[in-house]
mmCIF file of C-alpha atoms and ligand atoms in Angstrom:
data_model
loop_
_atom_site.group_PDB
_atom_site.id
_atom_site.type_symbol
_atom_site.label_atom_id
_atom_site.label_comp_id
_atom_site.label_asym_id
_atom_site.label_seq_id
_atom_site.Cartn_x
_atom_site.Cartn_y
_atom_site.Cartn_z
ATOM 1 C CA UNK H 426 11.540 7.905 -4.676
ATOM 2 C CA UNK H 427 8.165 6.401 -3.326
ATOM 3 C CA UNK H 428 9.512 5.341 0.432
ATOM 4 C CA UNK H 429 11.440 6.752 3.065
ATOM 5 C CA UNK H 430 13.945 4.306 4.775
ATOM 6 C CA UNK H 431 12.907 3.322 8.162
ATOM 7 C CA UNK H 432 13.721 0.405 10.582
ATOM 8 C CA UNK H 433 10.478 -0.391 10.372
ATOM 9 C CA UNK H 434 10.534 -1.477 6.963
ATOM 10 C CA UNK H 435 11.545 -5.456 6.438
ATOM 11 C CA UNK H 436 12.138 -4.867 2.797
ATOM 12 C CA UNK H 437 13.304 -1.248 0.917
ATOM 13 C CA UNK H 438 13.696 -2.272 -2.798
ATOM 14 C CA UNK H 439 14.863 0.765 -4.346
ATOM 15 C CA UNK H 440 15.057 1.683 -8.679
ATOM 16 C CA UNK H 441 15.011 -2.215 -9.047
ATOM 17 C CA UNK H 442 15.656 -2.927 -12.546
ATOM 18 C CA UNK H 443 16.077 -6.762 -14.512
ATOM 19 C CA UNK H 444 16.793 -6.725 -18.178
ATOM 20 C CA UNK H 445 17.095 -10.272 -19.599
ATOM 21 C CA UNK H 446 19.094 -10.015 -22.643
ATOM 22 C CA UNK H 447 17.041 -11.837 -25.816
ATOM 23 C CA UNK H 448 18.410 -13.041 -29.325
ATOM 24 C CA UNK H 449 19.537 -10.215 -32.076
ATOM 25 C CA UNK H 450 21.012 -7.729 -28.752
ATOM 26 C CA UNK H 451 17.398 -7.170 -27.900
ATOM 27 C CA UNK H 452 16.576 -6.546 -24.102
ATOM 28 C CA UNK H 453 13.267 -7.924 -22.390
ATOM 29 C CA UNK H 454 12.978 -4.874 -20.073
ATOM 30 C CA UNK H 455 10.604 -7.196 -17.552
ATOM 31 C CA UNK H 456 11.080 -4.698 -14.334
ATOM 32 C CA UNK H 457 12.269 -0.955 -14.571
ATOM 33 C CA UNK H 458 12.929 1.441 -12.406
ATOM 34 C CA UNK H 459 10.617 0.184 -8.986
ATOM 35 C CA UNK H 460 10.321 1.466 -5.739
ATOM 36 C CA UNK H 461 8.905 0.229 -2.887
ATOM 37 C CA UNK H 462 8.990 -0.901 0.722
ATOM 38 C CA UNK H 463 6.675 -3.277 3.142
ATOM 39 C CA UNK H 464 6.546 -2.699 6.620
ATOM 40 C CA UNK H 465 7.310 -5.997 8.917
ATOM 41 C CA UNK H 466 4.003 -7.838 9.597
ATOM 42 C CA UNK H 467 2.214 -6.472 6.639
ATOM 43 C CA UNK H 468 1.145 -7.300 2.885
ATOM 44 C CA UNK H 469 2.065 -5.434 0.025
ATOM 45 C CA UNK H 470 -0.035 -6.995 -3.236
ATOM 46 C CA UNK H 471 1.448 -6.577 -6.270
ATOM 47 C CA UNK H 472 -0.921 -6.637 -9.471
ATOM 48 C CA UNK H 473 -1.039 -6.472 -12.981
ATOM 49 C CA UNK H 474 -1.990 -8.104 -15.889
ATOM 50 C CA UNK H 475 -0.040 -11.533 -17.271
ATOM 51 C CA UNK H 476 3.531 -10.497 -18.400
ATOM 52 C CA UNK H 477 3.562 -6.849 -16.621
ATOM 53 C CA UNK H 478 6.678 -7.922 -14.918
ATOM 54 C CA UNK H 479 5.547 -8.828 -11.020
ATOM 55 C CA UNK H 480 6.625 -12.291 -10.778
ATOM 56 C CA UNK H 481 9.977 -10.802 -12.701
ATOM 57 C CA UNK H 482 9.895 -8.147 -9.783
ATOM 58 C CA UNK H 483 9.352 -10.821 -6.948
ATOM 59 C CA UNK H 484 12.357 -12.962 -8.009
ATOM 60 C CA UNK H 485 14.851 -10.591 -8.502
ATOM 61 C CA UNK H 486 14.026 -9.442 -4.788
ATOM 62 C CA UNK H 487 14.253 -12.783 -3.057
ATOM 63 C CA UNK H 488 17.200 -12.741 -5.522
ATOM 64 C CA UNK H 489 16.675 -15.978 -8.160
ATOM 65 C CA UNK H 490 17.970 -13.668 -10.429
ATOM 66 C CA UNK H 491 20.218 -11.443 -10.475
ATOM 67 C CA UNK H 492 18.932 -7.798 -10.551
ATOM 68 C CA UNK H 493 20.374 -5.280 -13.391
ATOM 69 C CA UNK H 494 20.597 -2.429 -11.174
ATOM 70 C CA UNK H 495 19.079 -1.036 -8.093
ATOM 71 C CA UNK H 496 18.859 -2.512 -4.173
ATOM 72 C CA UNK H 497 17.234 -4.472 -2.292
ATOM 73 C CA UNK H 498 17.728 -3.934 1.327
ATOM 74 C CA UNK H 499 16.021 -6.751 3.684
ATOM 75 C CA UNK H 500 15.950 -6.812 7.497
ATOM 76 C CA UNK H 501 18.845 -3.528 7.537
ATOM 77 C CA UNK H 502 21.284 -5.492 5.146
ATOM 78 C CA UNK H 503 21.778 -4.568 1.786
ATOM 79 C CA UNK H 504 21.656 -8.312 -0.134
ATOM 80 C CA UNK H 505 22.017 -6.343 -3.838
ATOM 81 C CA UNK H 506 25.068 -7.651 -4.559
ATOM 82 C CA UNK H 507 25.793 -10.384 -2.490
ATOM 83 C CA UNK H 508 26.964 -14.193 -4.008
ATOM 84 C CA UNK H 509 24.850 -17.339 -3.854
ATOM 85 C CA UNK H 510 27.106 -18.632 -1.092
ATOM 86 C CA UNK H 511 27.251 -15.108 0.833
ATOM 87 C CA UNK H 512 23.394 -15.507 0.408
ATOM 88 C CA UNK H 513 22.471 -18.724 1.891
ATOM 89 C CA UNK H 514 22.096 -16.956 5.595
ATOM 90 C CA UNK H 515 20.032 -14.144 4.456
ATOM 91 C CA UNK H 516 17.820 -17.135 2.132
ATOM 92 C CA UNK H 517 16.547 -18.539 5.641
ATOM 93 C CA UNK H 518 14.497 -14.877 5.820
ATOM 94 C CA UNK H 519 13.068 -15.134 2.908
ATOM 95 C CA UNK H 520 10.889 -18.165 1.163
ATOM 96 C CA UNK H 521 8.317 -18.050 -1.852
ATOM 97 C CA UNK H 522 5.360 -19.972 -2.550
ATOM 98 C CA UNK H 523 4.315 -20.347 -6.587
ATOM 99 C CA UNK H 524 1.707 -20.572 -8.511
ATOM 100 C CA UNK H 525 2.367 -23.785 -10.270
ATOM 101 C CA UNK H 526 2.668 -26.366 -7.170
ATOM 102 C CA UNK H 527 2.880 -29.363 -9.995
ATOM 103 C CA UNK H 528 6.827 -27.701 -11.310
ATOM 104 C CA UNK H 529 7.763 -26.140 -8.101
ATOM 105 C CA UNK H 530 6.915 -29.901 -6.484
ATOM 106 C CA UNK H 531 9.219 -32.486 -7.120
ATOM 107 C CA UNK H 532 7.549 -35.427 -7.782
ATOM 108 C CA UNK H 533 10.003 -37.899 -7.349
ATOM 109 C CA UNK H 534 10.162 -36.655 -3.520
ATOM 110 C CA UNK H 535 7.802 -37.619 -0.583
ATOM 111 C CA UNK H 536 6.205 -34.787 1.015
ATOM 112 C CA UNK H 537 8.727 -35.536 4.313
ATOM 113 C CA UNK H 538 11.806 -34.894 1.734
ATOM 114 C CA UNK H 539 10.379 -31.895 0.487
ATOM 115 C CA UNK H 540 9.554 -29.654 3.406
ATOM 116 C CA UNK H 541 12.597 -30.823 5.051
ATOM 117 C CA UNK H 542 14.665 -29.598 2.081
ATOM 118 C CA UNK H 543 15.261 -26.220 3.614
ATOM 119 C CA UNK H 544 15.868 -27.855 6.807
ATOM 120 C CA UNK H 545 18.361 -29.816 5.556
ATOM 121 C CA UNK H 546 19.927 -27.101 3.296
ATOM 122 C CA UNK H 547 20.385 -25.137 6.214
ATOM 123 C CA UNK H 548 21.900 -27.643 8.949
ATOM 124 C CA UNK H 549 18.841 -27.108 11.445
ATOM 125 C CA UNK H 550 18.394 -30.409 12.678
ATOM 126 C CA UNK H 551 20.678 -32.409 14.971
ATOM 127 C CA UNK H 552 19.032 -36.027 14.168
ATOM 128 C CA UNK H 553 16.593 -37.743 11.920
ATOM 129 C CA UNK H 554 13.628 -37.703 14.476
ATOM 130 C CA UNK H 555 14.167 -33.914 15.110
ATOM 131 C CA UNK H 556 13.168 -33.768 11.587
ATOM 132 C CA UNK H 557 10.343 -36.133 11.064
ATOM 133 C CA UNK H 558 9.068 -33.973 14.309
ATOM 134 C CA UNK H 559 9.461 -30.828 12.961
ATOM 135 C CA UNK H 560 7.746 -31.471 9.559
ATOM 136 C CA UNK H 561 5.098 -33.389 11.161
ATOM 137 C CA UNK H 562 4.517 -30.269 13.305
ATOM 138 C CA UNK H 563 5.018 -28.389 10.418
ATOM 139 C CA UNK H 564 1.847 -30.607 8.113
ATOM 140 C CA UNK H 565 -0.449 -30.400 11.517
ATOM 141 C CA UNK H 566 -0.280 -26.276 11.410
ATOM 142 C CA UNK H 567 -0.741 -26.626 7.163
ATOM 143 C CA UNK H 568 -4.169 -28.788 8.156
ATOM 144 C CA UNK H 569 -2.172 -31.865 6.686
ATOM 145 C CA UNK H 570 -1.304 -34.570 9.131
ATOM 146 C CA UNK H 571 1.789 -37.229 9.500
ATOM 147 C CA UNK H 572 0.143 -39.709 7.327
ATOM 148 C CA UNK H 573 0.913 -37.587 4.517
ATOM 149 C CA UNK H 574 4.486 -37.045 4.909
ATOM 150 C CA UNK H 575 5.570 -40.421 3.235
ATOM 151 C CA UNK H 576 3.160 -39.809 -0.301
ATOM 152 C CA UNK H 577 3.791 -38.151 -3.514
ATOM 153 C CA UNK H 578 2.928 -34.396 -4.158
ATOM 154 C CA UNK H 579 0.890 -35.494 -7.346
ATOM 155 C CA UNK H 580 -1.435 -37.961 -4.893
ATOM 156 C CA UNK H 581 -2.924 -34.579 -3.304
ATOM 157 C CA UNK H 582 -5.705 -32.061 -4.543
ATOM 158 C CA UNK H 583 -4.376 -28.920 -5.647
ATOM 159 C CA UNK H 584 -5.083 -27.284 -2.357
ATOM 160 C CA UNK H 585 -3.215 -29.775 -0.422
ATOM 161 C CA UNK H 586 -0.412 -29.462 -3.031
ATOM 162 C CA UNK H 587 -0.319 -25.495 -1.609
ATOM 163 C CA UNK H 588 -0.516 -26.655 1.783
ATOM 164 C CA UNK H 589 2.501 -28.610 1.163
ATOM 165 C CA UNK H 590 3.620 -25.735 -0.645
ATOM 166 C CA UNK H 591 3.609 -23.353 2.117
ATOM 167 C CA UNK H 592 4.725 -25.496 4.722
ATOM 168 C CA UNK H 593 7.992 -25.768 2.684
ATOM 169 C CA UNK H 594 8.031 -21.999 2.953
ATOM 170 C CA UNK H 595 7.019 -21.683 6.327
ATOM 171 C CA UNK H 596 8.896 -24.866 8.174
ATOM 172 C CA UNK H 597 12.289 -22.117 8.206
ATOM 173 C CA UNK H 598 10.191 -19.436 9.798
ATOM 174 C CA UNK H 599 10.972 -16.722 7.255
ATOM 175 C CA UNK H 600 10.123 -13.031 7.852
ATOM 176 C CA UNK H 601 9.836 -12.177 4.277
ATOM 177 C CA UNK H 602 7.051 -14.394 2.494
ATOM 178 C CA UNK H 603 6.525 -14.318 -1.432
ATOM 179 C CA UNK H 604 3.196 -15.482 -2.471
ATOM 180 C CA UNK H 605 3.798 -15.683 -6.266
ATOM 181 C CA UNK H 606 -0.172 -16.020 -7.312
ATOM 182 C CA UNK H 607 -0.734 -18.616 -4.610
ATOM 183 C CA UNK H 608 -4.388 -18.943 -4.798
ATOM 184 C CA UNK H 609 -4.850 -18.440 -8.685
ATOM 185 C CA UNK H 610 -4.761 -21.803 -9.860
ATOM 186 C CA UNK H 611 -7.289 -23.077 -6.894
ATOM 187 C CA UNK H 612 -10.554 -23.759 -7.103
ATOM 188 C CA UNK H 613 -12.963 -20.675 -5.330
ATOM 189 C CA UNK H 614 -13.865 -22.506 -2.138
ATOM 190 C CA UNK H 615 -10.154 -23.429 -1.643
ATOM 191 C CA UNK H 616 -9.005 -19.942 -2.535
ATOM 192 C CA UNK H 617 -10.627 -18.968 1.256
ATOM 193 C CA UNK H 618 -8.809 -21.722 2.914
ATOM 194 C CA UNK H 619 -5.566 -20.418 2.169
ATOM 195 C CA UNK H 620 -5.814 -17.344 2.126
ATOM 196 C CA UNK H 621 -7.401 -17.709 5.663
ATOM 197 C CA UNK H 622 -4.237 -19.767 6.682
ATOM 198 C CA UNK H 623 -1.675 -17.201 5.414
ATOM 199 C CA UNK H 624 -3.325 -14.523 7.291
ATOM 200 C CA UNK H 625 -3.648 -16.810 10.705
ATOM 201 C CA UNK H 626 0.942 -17.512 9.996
ATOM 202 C CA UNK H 627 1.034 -13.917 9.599
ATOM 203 C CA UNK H 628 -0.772 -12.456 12.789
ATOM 204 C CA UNK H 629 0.942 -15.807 15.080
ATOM 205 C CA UNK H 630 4.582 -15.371 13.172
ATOM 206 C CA UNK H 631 4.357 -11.183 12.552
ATOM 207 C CA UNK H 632 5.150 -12.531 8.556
ATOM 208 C CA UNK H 633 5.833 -9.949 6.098
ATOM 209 C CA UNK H 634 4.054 -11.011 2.671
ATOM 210 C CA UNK H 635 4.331 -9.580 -0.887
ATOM 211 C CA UNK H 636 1.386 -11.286 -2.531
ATOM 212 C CA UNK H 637 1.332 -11.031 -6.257
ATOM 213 C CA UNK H 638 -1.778 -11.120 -7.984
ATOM 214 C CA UNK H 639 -2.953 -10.733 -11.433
ATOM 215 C CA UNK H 640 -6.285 -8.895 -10.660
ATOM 216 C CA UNK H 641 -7.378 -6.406 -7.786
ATOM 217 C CA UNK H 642 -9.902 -8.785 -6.395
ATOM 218 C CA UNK H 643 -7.217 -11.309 -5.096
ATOM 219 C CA UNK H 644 -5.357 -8.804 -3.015
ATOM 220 C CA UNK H 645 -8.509 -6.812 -1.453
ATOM 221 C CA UNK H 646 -8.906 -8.989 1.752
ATOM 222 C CA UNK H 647 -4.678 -9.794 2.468
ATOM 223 C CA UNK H 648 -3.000 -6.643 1.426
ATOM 224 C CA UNK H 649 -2.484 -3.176 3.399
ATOM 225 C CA UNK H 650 -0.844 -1.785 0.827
ATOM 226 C CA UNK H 651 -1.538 -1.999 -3.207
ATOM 227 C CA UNK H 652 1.266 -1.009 -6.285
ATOM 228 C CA UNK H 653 0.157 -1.601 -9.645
ATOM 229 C CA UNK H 654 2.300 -2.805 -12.276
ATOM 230 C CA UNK H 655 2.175 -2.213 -15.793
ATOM 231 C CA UNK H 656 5.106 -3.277 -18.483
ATOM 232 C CA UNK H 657 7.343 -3.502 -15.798
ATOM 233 C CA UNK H 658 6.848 -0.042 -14.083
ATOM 234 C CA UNK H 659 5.010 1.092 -10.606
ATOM 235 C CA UNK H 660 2.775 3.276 -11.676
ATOM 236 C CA UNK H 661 0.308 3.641 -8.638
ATOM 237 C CA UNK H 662 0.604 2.460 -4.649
ATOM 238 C CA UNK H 663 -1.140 3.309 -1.799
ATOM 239 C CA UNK H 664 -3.186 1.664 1.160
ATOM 240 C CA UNK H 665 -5.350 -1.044 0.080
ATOM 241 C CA UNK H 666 -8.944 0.563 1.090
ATOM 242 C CA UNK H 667 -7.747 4.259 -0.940
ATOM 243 C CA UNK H 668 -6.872 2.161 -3.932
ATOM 244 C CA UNK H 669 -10.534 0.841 -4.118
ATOM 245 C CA UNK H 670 -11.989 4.011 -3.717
ATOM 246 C CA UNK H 671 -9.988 6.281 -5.146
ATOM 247 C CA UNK H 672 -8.122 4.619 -7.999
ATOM 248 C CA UNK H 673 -6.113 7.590 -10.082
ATOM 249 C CA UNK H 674 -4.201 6.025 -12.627
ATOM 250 C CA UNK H 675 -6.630 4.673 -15.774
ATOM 251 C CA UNK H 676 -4.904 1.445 -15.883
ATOM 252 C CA UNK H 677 -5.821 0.904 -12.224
ATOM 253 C CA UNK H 678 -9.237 2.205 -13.409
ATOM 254 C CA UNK H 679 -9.191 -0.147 -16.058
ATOM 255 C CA UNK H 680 -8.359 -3.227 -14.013
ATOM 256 C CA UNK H 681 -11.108 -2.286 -11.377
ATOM 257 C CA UNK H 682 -13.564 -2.173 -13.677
ATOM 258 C CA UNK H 683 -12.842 -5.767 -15.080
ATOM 259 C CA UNK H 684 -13.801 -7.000 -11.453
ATOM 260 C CA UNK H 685 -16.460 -9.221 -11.700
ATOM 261 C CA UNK H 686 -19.292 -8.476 -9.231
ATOM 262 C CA UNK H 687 -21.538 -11.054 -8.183
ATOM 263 C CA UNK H 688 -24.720 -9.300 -8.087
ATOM 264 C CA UNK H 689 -25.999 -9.333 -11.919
ATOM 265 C CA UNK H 690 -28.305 -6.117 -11.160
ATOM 266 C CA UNK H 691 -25.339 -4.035 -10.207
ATOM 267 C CA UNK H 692 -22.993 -5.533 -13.038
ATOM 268 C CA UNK H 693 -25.289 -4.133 -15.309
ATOM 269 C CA UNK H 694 -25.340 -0.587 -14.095
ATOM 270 C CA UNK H 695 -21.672 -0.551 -13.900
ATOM 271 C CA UNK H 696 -19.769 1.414 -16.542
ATOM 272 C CA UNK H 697 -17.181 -1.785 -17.637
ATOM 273 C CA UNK H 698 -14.952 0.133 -19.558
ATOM 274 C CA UNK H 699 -12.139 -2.606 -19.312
ATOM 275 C CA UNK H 700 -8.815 -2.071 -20.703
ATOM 276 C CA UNK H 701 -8.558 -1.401 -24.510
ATOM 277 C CA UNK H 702 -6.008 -3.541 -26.511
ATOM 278 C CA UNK H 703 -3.446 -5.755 -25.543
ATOM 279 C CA UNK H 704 -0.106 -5.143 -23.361
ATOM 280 C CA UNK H 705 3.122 -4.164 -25.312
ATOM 281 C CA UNK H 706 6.408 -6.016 -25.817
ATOM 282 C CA UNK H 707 8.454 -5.546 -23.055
ATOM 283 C CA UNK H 708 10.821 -5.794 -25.585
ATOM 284 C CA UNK H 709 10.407 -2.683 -27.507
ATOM 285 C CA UNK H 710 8.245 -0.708 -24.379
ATOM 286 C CA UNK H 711 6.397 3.000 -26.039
ATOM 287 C CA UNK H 712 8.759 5.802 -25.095
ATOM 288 C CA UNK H 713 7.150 8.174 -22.907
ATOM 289 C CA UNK H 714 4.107 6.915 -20.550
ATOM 290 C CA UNK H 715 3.720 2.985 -21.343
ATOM 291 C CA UNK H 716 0.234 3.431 -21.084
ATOM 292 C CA UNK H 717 -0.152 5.665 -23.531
ATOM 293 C CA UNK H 718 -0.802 3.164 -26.196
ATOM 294 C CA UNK H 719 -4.231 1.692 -24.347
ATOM 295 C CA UNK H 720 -5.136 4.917 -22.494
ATOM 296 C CA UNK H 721 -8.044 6.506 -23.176
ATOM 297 C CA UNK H 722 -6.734 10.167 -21.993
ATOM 298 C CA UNK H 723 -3.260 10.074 -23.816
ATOM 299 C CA UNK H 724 -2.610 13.120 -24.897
ATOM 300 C CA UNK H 725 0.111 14.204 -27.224
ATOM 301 C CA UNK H 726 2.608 14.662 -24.574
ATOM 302 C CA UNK H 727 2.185 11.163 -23.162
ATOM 303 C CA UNK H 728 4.100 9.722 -25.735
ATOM 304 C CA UNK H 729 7.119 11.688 -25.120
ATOM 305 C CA UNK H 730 7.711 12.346 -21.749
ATOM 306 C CA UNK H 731 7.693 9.590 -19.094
ATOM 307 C CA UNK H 732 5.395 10.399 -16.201
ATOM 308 C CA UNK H 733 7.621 10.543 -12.966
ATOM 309 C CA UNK H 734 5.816 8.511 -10.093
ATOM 310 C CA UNK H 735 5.306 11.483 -7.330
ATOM 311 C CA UNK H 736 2.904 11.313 -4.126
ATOM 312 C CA UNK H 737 -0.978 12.695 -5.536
ATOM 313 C CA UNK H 738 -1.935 12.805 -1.798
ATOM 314 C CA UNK H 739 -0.447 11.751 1.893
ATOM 315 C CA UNK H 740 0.538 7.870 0.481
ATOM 316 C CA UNK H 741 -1.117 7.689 -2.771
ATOM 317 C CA UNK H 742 1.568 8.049 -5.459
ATOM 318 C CA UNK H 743 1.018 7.838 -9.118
ATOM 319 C CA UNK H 744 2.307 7.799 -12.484
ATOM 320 C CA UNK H 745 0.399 9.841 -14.476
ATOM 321 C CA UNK H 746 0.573 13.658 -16.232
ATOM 322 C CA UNK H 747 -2.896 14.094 -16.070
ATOM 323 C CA UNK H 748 -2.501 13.442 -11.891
ATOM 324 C CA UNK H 749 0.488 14.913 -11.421
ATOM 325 C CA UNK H 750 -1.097 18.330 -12.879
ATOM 326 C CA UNK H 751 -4.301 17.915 -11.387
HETATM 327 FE FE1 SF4 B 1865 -2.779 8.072 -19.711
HETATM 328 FE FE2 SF4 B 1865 -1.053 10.039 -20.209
HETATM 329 FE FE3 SF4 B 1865 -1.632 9.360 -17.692
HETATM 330 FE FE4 SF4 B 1865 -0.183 7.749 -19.234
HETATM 331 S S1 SF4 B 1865 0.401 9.796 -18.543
HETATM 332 S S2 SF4 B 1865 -1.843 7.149 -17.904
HETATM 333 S S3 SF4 B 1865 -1.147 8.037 -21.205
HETATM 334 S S4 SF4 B 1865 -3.042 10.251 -19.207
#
């Protein structure tokens, strides 16, 4: 096991597994076997390429679906098991903000309905101008103002659609946060913005974020912690600044290496080795290491004995032979 329990910890998600059963008794074996915890106040990012199982991994822990087997402890109580209805207290700690702000946005709804939704969900206020107040408090702190609240999601840019996003997340005042690629879709200069807001919540609120993030570059400046995801294992995590300069596992390698940099003379010099090949079905995953297939130091054993994911050095753990030995 990666993490020691602690008080300290907001959320312990231990051997979290989701299966979603396919056509023909196959199994889509999206997240297997993960391990990890984030301290309150901090960020853990969570990366990996498209279909490597993190947004599968952040929605069975804020518990849209239903994991297969493992727990997920948040705030001391273990919410594994629990019922929608026995969950509805325990959904006021913990809020997501996606990718995709045109399908998680309803556009039939004014931008007052919709970050009032959990207000109203949730009984918080006692009359209608206790809500217009809050959410106009609420659009003020998101850099949106009351003028907004009675248009249409679709009438913003795609950065206001986020800000509307996360004030729906936000107007509850969580302690768990799931950022579900929040920034991808936005254009570069917005990217800052936000990112720049969610860290400003998080030092006022003491948030607790798990920021998923589909390459290495997106989590650098908001995570203190980094796992890496591959075909729906962990199969390195450590702090954020020893996973830049120390990377162990070659898929971590790999996915470093496809960071662009912007300076053209030191692109050049650097060895972009990239990742060979294309992911697996999670469907039939290789036996053994799942790596092993796109690895350039697989060895014969790699393809028969799964790697167990053990701590290289104080923090760092990995999931790799070659490591482990080393
Ligand atoms: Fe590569 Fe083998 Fe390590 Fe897997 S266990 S990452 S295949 S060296």
């Amino acid at each position: 096991m990666a993490d020691s329990s602690s008080s300290q910890n907001l959320l312990e998600v231990k051997n979290l597994t989701k299966h979603f059963p396919v056509s023909g008794g196959k199994v889509v074996h999206a997240v297997d076997n993960v391990s990890f915890s984030i301290t309150r106040g901090k960020t853990l990012g969570l990366v990996g390429e498209s279909g490597c199982g993190k947004s599968s991994c952040a929605r069975t822990v804020i518990r849209i679906y239903d994991p297969t087997s493992g727990s997920i402890i948040l705030d001391g109580e273990d919410i594994t098991k629990l019922s929608q209805k026995q969950l509805l207290p325990h959904r006021r700690k913990m809020q997501m903000i996606f990718q995709d702000t045109y399908a998680s946005l309803n556009a039939r709804m004014t931008v007052q309905d919709i970050v009032a939704e959990p207000l109203r969900a949730h009984h918080i206020c006692k009359s209608k101008a206790e809500e217009r107040e809050m959410v106009a408090d609420m659009l003020c702190r998101v850099g949106l103002n009351q003028e907004h609240a009675g248009r249409y999601a679709h009438e913003f840019s795609g950065g206001q659609r986020q800000r509307v996003g996360i004030a729906r997340a936000l107007i509850l005042q969580p302690m768990l946060v799931i950022c579900d690629e929040p920034i991808s879709a936005l254009d570069v200069s917005i990217q800052a913005q936000v990112v720049n807001m969610l860290r400003t919540f998080q030092e006022e609120q003491g948030l607790t974020y798990l920021f998923i993030a589909h390459d290495l570059s997106m989590v650098r400046y908001v995570s203190d912690d980094v796992g890496v995801m591959y075909l729906g294992q962990l199969v390195e995590k450590c702090e954020t600044d020893e996973i830049y300069a120390h990377p162990l596992h070659p898929y971590t390698q790999g996915l470093l290496s496809s960071v662009p940099i912007p300076n053209p003379e030191l692109a050049r010099q650097k060895q972009t080795a990239g990742i060979a090949g294309d992911i697996p079905s999670p469907i039939a995953p290789p036996k053994g290491c799942r790596f092993h297939t796109r690895c350039p130091y697989a060895e014969s054993r790699c393809s028969e004995e799964t790697p167990a994911f053990r701590e290289a050095s104080p923090g760092h753990f990995v999931a790799c032979h070659r490591i482990n030995e080393e």
